[in-house]
XYZ file of C-alpha atoms in Angstrom:
615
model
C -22.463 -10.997 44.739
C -20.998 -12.986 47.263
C -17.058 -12.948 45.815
C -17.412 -8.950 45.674
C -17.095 -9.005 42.104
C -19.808 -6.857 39.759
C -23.001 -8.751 38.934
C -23.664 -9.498 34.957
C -27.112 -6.835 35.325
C -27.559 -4.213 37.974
C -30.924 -3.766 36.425
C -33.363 -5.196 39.392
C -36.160 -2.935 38.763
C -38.434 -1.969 36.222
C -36.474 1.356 34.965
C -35.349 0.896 30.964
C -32.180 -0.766 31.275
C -29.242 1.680 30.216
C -26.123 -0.409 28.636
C -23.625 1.636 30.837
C -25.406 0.490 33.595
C -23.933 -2.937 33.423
C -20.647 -1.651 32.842
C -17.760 -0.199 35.286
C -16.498 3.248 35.242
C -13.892 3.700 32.185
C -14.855 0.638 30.568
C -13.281 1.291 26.954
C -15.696 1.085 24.297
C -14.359 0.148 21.063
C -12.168 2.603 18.626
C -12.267 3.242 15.257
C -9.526 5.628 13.548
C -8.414 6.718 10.231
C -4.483 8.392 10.112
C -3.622 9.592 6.335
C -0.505 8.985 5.620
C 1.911 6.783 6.723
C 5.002 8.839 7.094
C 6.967 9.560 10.637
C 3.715 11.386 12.355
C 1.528 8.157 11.233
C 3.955 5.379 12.220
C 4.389 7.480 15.982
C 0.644 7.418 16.431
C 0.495 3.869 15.942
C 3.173 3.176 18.141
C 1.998 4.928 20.982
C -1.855 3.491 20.113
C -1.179 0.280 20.060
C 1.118 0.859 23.212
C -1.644 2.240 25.560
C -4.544 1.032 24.146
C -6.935 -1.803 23.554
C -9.964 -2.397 21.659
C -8.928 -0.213 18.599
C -9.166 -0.786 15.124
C -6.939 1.575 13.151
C -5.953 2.269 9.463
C -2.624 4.378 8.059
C -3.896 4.882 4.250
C -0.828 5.663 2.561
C -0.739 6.837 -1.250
C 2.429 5.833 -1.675
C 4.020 2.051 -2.223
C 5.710 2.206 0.699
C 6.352 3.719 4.664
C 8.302 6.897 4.618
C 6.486 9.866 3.649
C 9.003 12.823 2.949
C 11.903 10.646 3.728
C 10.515 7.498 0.930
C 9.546 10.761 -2.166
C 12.658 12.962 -1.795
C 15.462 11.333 -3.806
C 17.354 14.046 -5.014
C 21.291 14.542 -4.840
C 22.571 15.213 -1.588
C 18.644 15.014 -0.180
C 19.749 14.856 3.843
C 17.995 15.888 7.178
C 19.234 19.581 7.660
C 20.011 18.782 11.343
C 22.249 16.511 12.787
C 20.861 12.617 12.526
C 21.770 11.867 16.543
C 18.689 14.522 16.843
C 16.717 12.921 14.376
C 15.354 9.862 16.145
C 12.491 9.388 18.157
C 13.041 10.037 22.096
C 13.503 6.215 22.919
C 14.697 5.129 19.958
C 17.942 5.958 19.348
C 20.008 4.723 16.634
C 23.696 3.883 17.466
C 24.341 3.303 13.381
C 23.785 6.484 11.758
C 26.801 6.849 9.015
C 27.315 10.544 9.903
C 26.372 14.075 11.209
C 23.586 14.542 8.636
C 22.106 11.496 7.328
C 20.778 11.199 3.711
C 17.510 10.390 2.964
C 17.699 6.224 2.161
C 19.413 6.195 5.783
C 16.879 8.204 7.231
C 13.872 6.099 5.474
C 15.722 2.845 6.994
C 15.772 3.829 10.395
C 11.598 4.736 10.208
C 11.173 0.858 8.597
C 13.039 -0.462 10.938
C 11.091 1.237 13.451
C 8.181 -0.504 11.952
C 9.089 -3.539 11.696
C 10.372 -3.461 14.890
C 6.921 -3.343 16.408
C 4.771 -4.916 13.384
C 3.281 -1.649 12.309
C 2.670 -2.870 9.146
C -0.623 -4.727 10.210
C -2.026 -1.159 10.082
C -0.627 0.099 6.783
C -2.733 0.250 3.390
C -0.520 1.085 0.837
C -1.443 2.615 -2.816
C -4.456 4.043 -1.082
C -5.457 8.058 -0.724
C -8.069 9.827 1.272
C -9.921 12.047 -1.299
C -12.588 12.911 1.056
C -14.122 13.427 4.859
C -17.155 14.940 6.280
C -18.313 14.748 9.313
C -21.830 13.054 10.391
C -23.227 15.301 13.511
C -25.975 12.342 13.758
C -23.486 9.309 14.133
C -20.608 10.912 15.704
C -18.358 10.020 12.978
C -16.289 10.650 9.648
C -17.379 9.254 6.907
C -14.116 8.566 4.245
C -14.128 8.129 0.989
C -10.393 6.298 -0.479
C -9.485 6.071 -3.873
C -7.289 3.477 -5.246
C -3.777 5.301 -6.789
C -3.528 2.174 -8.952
C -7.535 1.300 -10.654
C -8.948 4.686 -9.391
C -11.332 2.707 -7.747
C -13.417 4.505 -4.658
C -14.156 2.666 -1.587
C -16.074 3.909 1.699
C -14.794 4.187 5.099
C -15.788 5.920 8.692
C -13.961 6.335 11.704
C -14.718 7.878 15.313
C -11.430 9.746 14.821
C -9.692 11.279 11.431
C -5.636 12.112 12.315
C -3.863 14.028 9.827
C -0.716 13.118 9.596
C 0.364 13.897 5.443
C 2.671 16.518 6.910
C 3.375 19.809 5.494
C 6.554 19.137 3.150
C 4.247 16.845 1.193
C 2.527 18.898 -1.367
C 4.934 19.862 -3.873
C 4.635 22.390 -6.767
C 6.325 23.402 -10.273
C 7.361 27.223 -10.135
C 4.877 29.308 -11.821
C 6.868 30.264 -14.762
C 5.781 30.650 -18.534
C 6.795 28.408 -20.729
C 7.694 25.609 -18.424
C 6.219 23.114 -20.826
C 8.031 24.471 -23.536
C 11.487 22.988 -22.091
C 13.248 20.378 -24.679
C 15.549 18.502 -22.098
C 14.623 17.278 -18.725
C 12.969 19.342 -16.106
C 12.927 17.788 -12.749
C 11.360 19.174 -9.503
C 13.634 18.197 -6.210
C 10.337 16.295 -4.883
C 9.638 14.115 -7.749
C 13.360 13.124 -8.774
C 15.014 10.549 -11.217
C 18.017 9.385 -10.062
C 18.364 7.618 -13.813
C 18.863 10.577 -15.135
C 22.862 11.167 -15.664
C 23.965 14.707 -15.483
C 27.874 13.864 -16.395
C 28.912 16.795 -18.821
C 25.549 18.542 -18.619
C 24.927 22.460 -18.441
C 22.238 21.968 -15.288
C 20.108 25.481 -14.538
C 18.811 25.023 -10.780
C 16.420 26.828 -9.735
C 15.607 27.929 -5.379
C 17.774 28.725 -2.411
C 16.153 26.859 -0.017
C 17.149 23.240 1.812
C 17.021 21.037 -1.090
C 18.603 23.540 -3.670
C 21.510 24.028 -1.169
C 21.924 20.533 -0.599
C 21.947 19.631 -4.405
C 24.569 22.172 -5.755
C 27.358 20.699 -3.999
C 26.315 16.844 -4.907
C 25.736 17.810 -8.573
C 29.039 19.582 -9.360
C 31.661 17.131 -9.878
C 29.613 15.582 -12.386
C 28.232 18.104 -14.438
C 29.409 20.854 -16.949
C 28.128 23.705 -15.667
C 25.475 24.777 -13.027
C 23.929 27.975 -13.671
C 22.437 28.543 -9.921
C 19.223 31.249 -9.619
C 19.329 32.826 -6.608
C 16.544 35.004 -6.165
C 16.754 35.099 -2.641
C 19.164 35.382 -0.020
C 19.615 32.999 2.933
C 21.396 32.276 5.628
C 23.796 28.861 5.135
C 25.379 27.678 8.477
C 28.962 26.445 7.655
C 28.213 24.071 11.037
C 24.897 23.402 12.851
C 26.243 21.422 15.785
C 28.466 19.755 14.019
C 30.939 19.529 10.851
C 29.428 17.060 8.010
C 31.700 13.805 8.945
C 31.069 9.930 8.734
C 31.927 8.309 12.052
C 34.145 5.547 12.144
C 33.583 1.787 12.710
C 35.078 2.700 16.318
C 32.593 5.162 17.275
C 29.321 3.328 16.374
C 30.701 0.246 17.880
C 31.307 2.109 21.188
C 27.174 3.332 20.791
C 26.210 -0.068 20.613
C 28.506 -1.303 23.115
C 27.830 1.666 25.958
C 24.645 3.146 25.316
C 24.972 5.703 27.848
C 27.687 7.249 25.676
C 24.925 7.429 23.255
C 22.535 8.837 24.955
C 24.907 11.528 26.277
C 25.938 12.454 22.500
C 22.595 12.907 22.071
C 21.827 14.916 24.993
C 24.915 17.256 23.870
C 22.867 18.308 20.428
C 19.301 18.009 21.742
C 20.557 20.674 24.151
C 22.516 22.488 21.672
C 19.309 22.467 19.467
C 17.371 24.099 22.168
C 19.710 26.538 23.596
C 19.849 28.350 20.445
C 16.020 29.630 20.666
C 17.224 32.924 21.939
C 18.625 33.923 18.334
C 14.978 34.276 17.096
C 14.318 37.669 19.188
C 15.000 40.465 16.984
C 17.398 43.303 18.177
C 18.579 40.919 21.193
C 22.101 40.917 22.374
C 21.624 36.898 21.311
C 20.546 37.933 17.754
C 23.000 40.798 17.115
C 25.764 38.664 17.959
C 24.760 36.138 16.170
C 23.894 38.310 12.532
C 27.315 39.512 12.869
C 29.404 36.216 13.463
C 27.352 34.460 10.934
C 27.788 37.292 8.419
C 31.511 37.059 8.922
C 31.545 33.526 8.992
C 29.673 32.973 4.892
C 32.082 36.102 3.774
C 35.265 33.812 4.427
C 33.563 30.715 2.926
C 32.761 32.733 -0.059
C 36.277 33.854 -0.599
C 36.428 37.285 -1.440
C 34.171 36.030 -4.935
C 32.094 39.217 -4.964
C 29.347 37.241 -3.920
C 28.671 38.734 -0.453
C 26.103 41.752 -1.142
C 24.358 39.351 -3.326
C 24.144 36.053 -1.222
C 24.216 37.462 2.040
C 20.913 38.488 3.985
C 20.482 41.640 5.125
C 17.870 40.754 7.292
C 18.674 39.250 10.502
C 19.505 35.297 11.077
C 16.475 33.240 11.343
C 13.893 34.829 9.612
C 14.300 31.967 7.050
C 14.889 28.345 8.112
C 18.611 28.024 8.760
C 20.185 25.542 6.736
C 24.097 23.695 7.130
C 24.395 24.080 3.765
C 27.596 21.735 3.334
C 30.018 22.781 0.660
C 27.242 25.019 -0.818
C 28.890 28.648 -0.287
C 32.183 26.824 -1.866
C 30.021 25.843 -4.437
C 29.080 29.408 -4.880
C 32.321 30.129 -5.902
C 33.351 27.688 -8.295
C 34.514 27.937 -11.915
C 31.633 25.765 -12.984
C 29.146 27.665 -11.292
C 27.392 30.826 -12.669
C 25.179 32.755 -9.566
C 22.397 34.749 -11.624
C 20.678 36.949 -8.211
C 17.271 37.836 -10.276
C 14.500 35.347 -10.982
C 13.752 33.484 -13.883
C 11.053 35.624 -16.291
C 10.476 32.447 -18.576
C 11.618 29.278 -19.738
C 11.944 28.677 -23.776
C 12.814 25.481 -25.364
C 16.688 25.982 -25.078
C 16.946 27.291 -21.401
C 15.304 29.800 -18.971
C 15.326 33.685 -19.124
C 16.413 36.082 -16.163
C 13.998 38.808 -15.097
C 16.822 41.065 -16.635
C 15.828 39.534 -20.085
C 19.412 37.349 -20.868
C 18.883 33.793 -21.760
C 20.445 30.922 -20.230
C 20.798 28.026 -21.774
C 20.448 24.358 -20.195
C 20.212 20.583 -20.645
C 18.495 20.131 -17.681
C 16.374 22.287 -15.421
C 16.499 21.002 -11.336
C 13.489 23.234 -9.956
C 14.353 23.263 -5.999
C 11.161 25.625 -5.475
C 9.737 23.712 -2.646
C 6.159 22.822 -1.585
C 2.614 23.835 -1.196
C 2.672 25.558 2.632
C -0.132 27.155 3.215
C -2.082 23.971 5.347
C -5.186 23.880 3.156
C -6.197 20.218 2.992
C -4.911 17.998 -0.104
C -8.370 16.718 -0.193
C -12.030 17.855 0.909
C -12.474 18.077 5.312
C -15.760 18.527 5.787
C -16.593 19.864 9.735
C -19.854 19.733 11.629
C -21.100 23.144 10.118
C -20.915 21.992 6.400
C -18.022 23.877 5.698
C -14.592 22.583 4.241
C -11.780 23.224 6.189
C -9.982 24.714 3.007
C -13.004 27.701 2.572
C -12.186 27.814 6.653
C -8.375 28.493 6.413
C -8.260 30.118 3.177
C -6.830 33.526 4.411
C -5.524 32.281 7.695
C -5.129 29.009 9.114
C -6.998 29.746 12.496
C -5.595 26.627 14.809
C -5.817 25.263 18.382
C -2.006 24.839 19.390
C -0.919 23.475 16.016
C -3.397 20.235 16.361
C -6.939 21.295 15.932
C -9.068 23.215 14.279
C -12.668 24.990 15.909
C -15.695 22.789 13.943
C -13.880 19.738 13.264
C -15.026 17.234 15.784
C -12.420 14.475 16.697
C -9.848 15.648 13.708
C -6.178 16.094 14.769
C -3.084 17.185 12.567
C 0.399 16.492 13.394
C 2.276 19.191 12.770
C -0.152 21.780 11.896
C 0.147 25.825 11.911
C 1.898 27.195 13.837
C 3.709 23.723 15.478
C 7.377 23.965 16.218
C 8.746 23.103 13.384
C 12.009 25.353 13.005
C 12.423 26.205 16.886
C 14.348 22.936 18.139
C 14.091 19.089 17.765
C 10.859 18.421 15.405
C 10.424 14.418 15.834
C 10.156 15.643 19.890
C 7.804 18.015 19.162
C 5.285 15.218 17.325
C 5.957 13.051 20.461
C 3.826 15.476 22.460
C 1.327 15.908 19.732
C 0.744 12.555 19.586
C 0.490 12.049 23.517
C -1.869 15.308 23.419
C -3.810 13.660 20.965
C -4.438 10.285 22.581
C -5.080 11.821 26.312
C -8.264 13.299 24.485
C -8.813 10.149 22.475
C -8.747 8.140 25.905
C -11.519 10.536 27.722
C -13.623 9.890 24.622
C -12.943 5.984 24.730
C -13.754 5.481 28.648
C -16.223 8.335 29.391
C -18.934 8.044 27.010
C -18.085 11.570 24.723
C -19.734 11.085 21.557
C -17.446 14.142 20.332
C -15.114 17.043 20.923
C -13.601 19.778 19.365
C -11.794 23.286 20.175
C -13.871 26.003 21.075
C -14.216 28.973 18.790
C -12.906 31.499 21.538
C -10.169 29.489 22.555
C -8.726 29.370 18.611
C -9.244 33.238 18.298
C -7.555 33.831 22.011
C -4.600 31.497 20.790
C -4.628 33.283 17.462
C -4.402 36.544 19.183
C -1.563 35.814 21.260
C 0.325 34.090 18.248
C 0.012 37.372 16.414
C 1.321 39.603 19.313
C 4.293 37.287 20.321
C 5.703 36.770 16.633
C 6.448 40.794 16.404
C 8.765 40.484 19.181
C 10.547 37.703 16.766
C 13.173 37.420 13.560
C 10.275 35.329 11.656
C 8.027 38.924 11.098
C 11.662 40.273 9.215
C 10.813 40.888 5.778
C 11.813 37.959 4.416
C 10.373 35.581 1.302
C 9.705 32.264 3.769
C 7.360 29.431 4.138
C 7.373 30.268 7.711
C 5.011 32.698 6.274
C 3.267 30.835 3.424
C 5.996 31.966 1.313
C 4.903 35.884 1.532
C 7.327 38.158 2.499
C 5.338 39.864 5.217
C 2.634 38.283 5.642
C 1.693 36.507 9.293
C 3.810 33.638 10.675
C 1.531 30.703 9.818
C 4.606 27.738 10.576
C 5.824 28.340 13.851
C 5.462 28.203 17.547
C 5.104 30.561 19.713
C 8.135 29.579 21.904
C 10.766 27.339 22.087
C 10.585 23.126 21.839
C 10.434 23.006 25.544
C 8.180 25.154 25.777
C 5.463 23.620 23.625
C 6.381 20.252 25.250
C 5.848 21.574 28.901
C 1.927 23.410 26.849
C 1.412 20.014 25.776
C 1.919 17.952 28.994
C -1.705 19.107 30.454
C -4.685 19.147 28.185
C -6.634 22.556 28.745
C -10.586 20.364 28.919
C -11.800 23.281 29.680
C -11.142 25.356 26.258
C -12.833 22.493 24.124
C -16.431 21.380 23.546
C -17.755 18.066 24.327
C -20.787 16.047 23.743
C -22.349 12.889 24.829
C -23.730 9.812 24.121
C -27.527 10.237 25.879
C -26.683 13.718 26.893
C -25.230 13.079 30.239
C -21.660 13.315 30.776
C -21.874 11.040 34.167
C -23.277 7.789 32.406
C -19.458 6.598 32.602
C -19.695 6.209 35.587
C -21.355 2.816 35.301
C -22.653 0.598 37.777
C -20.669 1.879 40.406
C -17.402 -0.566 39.901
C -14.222 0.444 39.132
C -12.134 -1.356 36.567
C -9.689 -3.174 39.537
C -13.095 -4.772 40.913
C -14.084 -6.353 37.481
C -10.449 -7.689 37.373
C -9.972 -10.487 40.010
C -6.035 -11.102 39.425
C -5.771 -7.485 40.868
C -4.569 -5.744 43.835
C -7.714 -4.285 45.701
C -5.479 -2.181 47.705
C -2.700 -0.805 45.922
C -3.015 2.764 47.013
C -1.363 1.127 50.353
C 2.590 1.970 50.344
C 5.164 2.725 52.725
C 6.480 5.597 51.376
C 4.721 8.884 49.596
C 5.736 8.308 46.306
C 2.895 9.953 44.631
C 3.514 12.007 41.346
C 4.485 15.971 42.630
C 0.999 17.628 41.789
C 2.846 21.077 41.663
C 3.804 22.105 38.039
C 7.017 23.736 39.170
C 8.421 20.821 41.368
C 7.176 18.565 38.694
C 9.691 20.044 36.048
C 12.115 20.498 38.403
C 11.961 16.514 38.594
C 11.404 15.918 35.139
C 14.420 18.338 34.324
C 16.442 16.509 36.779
C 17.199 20.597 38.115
C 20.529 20.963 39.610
C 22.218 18.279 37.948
C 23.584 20.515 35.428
C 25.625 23.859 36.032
C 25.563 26.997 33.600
C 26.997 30.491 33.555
C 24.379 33.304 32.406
C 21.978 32.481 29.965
C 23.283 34.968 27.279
C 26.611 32.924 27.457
C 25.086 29.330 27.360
C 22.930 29.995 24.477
C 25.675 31.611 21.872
C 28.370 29.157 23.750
C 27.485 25.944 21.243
C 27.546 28.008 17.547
C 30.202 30.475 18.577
C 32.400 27.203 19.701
C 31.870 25.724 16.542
C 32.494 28.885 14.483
C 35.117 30.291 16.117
C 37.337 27.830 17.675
C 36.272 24.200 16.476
C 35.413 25.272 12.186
C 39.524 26.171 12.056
C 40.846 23.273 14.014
C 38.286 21.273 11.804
C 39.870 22.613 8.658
C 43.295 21.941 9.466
C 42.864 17.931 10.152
C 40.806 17.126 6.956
C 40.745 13.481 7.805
C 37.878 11.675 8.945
C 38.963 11.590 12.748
C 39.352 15.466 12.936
C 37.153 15.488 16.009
C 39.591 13.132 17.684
C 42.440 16.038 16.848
C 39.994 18.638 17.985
C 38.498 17.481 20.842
C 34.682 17.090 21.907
C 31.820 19.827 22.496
C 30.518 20.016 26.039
C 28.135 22.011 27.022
C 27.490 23.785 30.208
């Protein structure tokens, strides 16, 4: 080897030649991976794939037509993220056009095809095509797939080294168990599954749900129709503001985005830190919490107006325990003199309308059922792990996770947003940034270091389990309170949510704990990697053989807590005591923005009213 550089065989004797042999250390085999679904989750992971990675083959099967996921199927009046669009967007990928504080769903499906036709994710994409079954083979180190064609019903077979989940859990929606629901003569609609050709001008609408999409729909429906009789079985919490006041911003503002994108990014920065300086509310019987009960109770009794609606729509249990919703124009919706508010659930429906659990019939035209989705994380389709058993039978009374990514069994199977993923405690698209950069530091040990396969170990689930359990007493989401947080029980464990704020699953996420999963190897020994004693820079002779020479230490800070403090750019931000900074960004709005707000109706009321800042 005269130039220095690796030989083509390093096989000079008569041992069995060993193919890693003639390889250097993290040479990266080839990849082979299956995402379902190609909603926001999929689309990220193929992003940051095809970023960091070479030698990959991967495949988004999407059942639908198109990209989109939730934001593509939800079409229904007023359908908008419930938290301000500026927050909606992917870390480095801001979007300087967004038409206002909460961005309907069309806008929100735009900016996610932009994204991928911004970096021609569409190469990965097939369309019209479901995953109706998985099952791992322990012999080959792989998932074998089986898709079925939504169109012919035709089934084709697949495999991959790695199966990522990423259907979401707002994707399996369900028809309110209710007798007689086929009975209905006019239309019955379910918020997921909506037809926008359907006119409702002069109709008596029953609507059915207090969650998100039923609070976002009474306020778009009711110029139009006749009447809306509203069933409200349950209480919830409606945020007059969450951040912000619903408002489109003017040509002015998302010219000066474009034009200064640090202005941008600092609007951003103002809600992302809004966002996560709330987390304190979710602490029952804290100062934080208290506070906040009572100026949000006061707050939806003057939006309702003295209607007599207040014992009735009104929690009693504390703020949080449900997802918080913005709920624009809904509580004044509430109150209108085309709205009826019927506070018991519906017993039955009968060919003319729906009947209250206190026996009266209501009669209706059409029948919106805002009931929400199937959230108890049991597969859509059959995942079958290395024991034989179906991750369904597996999570049937609990979903047992690893971190909200992972289950114990399932070799090389991720989920994005899983149980128990933070998914109500602060910016969500954030949080599936560092599941996605989780997932691929694993999927880069397997690709360069010979594993064959990995997955969570058993004790490592029940320890995380264990201290899930004990930290959600100490929070609002263990209330008594109907929630999907909960799988829709009322009491039952928290099966949603994180234990901790966004930040604090981001900072969990940074560092891969190896040492609570279980790995195996191709030939059984976990050093064949290591090659014929090359590194990758030798087998490259355009590189720099000595670039560990500098003049300066500029190494990465190997300390966690002066890492952070880097990251967090510590010190460059001042704040009074945490109790103040945390309340400061809702009481603002509440208390002294809300009536300025109110008082300058027209679209540049912020411009009368001045600007939030924080700190």
């Amino acid at each position: 080897m005269p130039d220095g550089t690796p030989s083509e065989s390093m096989n000079t004797n008569n041992t069995p030649p060993n193919p890693w042999w003639d390889k250097p250390i993290y040479d990266q085999r080839s990849l082979k991976i299956i995402c379902v679904g190609a909603g926001a989750s999929g689309l990220l992971f193929a992003y940051k794939l095809q970023r960091s990675f070479e030698n990959f083959e991967l495949t988004l099967y999407e059942k639908n037509e198109d990209i989109g996921g939730t934001w593509l199927e939800n079409k229904y009046p007023g359908c908008a993220c419930d938290i301000a669009a500026h927050a909606y967007c992917w870390s480095f990928e801001p979007n300087p056009n967004w038409s206002s504080t909460y961005a309907g769903s069309d806008e929100i499906h735009e900016y996610f095809t932009r994204f991928t036709d911004k970096y021609g994710l569409r190469k990965y994409c097939q369309f019209k095509k479901q995953i109706s079954r998985a099952e791992w083979d322990n012999e080959k180190g792989q998932w074998n797939v089986e898709i079925t064609d939504v169109n012919t019903g035709n089934v084709t077979q697949d495999w991959c080294h790695f199966l990522i989940n990423g259907s979401g859990v707002l994707n399996s929606w369900k028809w309110p168990d209710i007798p007689g629901i086929d009975k209905f003569e006019g239309n019955i609609l379910h918020t997921a599954k909506y037809d926008r050709d359907l006119d409702l001008t002069d109709k008596n609408v029953a609507l059915i749900g207090t969650g998100s999409s039923a609070i976002q729909v009474l306020p778009s429906i009711l110029p139009k129709v006749k009447k809306v009789t509203t069933f409200n079985r349950s209480s919830t919490w409606v945020f007059p503001v969450q951040g912000f006041q619903q408002r489109h911003y003017t040509p002015e503002e998302k010219q000066e985005f474009v034009a200064d994108p640090k202005k941008l990014e600092e609007h951003r920065r103002e809600l992302d830190s809004s966002l996560n300086g709330a987390y304190a509310i979710f602490f029952k019987d804290s100062p934080v919490q208290d506070s906040m009960t009572s100026t949000m109770r006061g707050a939806m009794a003057k939006r309702l107006k003295g209607s007599g609606l207040e014992d009735k729509v009104i929690p009693k249990w504390g703020v949080g325990c449900r997802r918080m919703t913005p709920g624009v124009g809904y509580l004044e919706a509430l109150t209108h003199e085309k709205t009826e508010v019927v506070t018991s659930g519906v017993k039955e429906i009968t060919e003319k309308g729906l009947v209250s659990d206190e026996g009266k019939e209501y009669t209706a035209d059409v029948i919106i059922c805002a009931t929400g989705f199937n959230t108890n994380y049991i597969p859509r389709f059959p995942i079958i792990g290395s024991n034989g058993q179906s991750l369904a039978e597996a999570w049937k009374d609990e979903p047992a996770n690893y971190l909200g990514v992972a289950a114990a069994g399932y070799p090389n199977y991720f989920v994005f947003v899983g149980p128990n993923s933070p998914v109500g405690n602060g910016p969500v698209l954030i949080a599936i940034e560092a599941q996605a950069d989780y997932m691929l530091k694993l999927i880069n040990r397997f690709q360069t270091e010979n594993i064959q396969s990995f997955s969570p170990k058993l004790e490592a689930v029940k320890d995380f389990m264990e201290h899930k359990d004990a930290y959600m007493k100490r929070t609002v989401w263990e209330l008594e309170c109907r929630s999907w947080y909960k799988s829709n029980s009322i009491s039952g464990k928290v099966t949603a949510l994180w234990t901790g704020s966004t930040l604090h699953y981001l900072e969990m996420m940074a560092e891969p704990r190896y040492e609570d999963w279980n790995f195996t190897y191709i030939g059984g020994n976990r050093f064949s990697y290591m090659g014929n004693g090359y590194s990758l820079t030798e087998s490259d002779k355009t590189a720099d053989w000595s670039y560990y020479l500098r003049n300066v230490d500029d190494s990465p800070l190997l300390g966690r807590a002066k890492h952070w403090r880097t990251v967090n750019r510590s010190g460059t931000i001042e704040r009074d005591g945490m109790f103040v900074v945390l309340l400061r960004p809702i009481i603002y709005w509440l208390v002294l923005k809300l009536p300025c707000l109110e008082s300058h109706s027209s679209s540049d009321g912020l411009a009368h009213c001045g600007k939030m800042v924080l700190g």
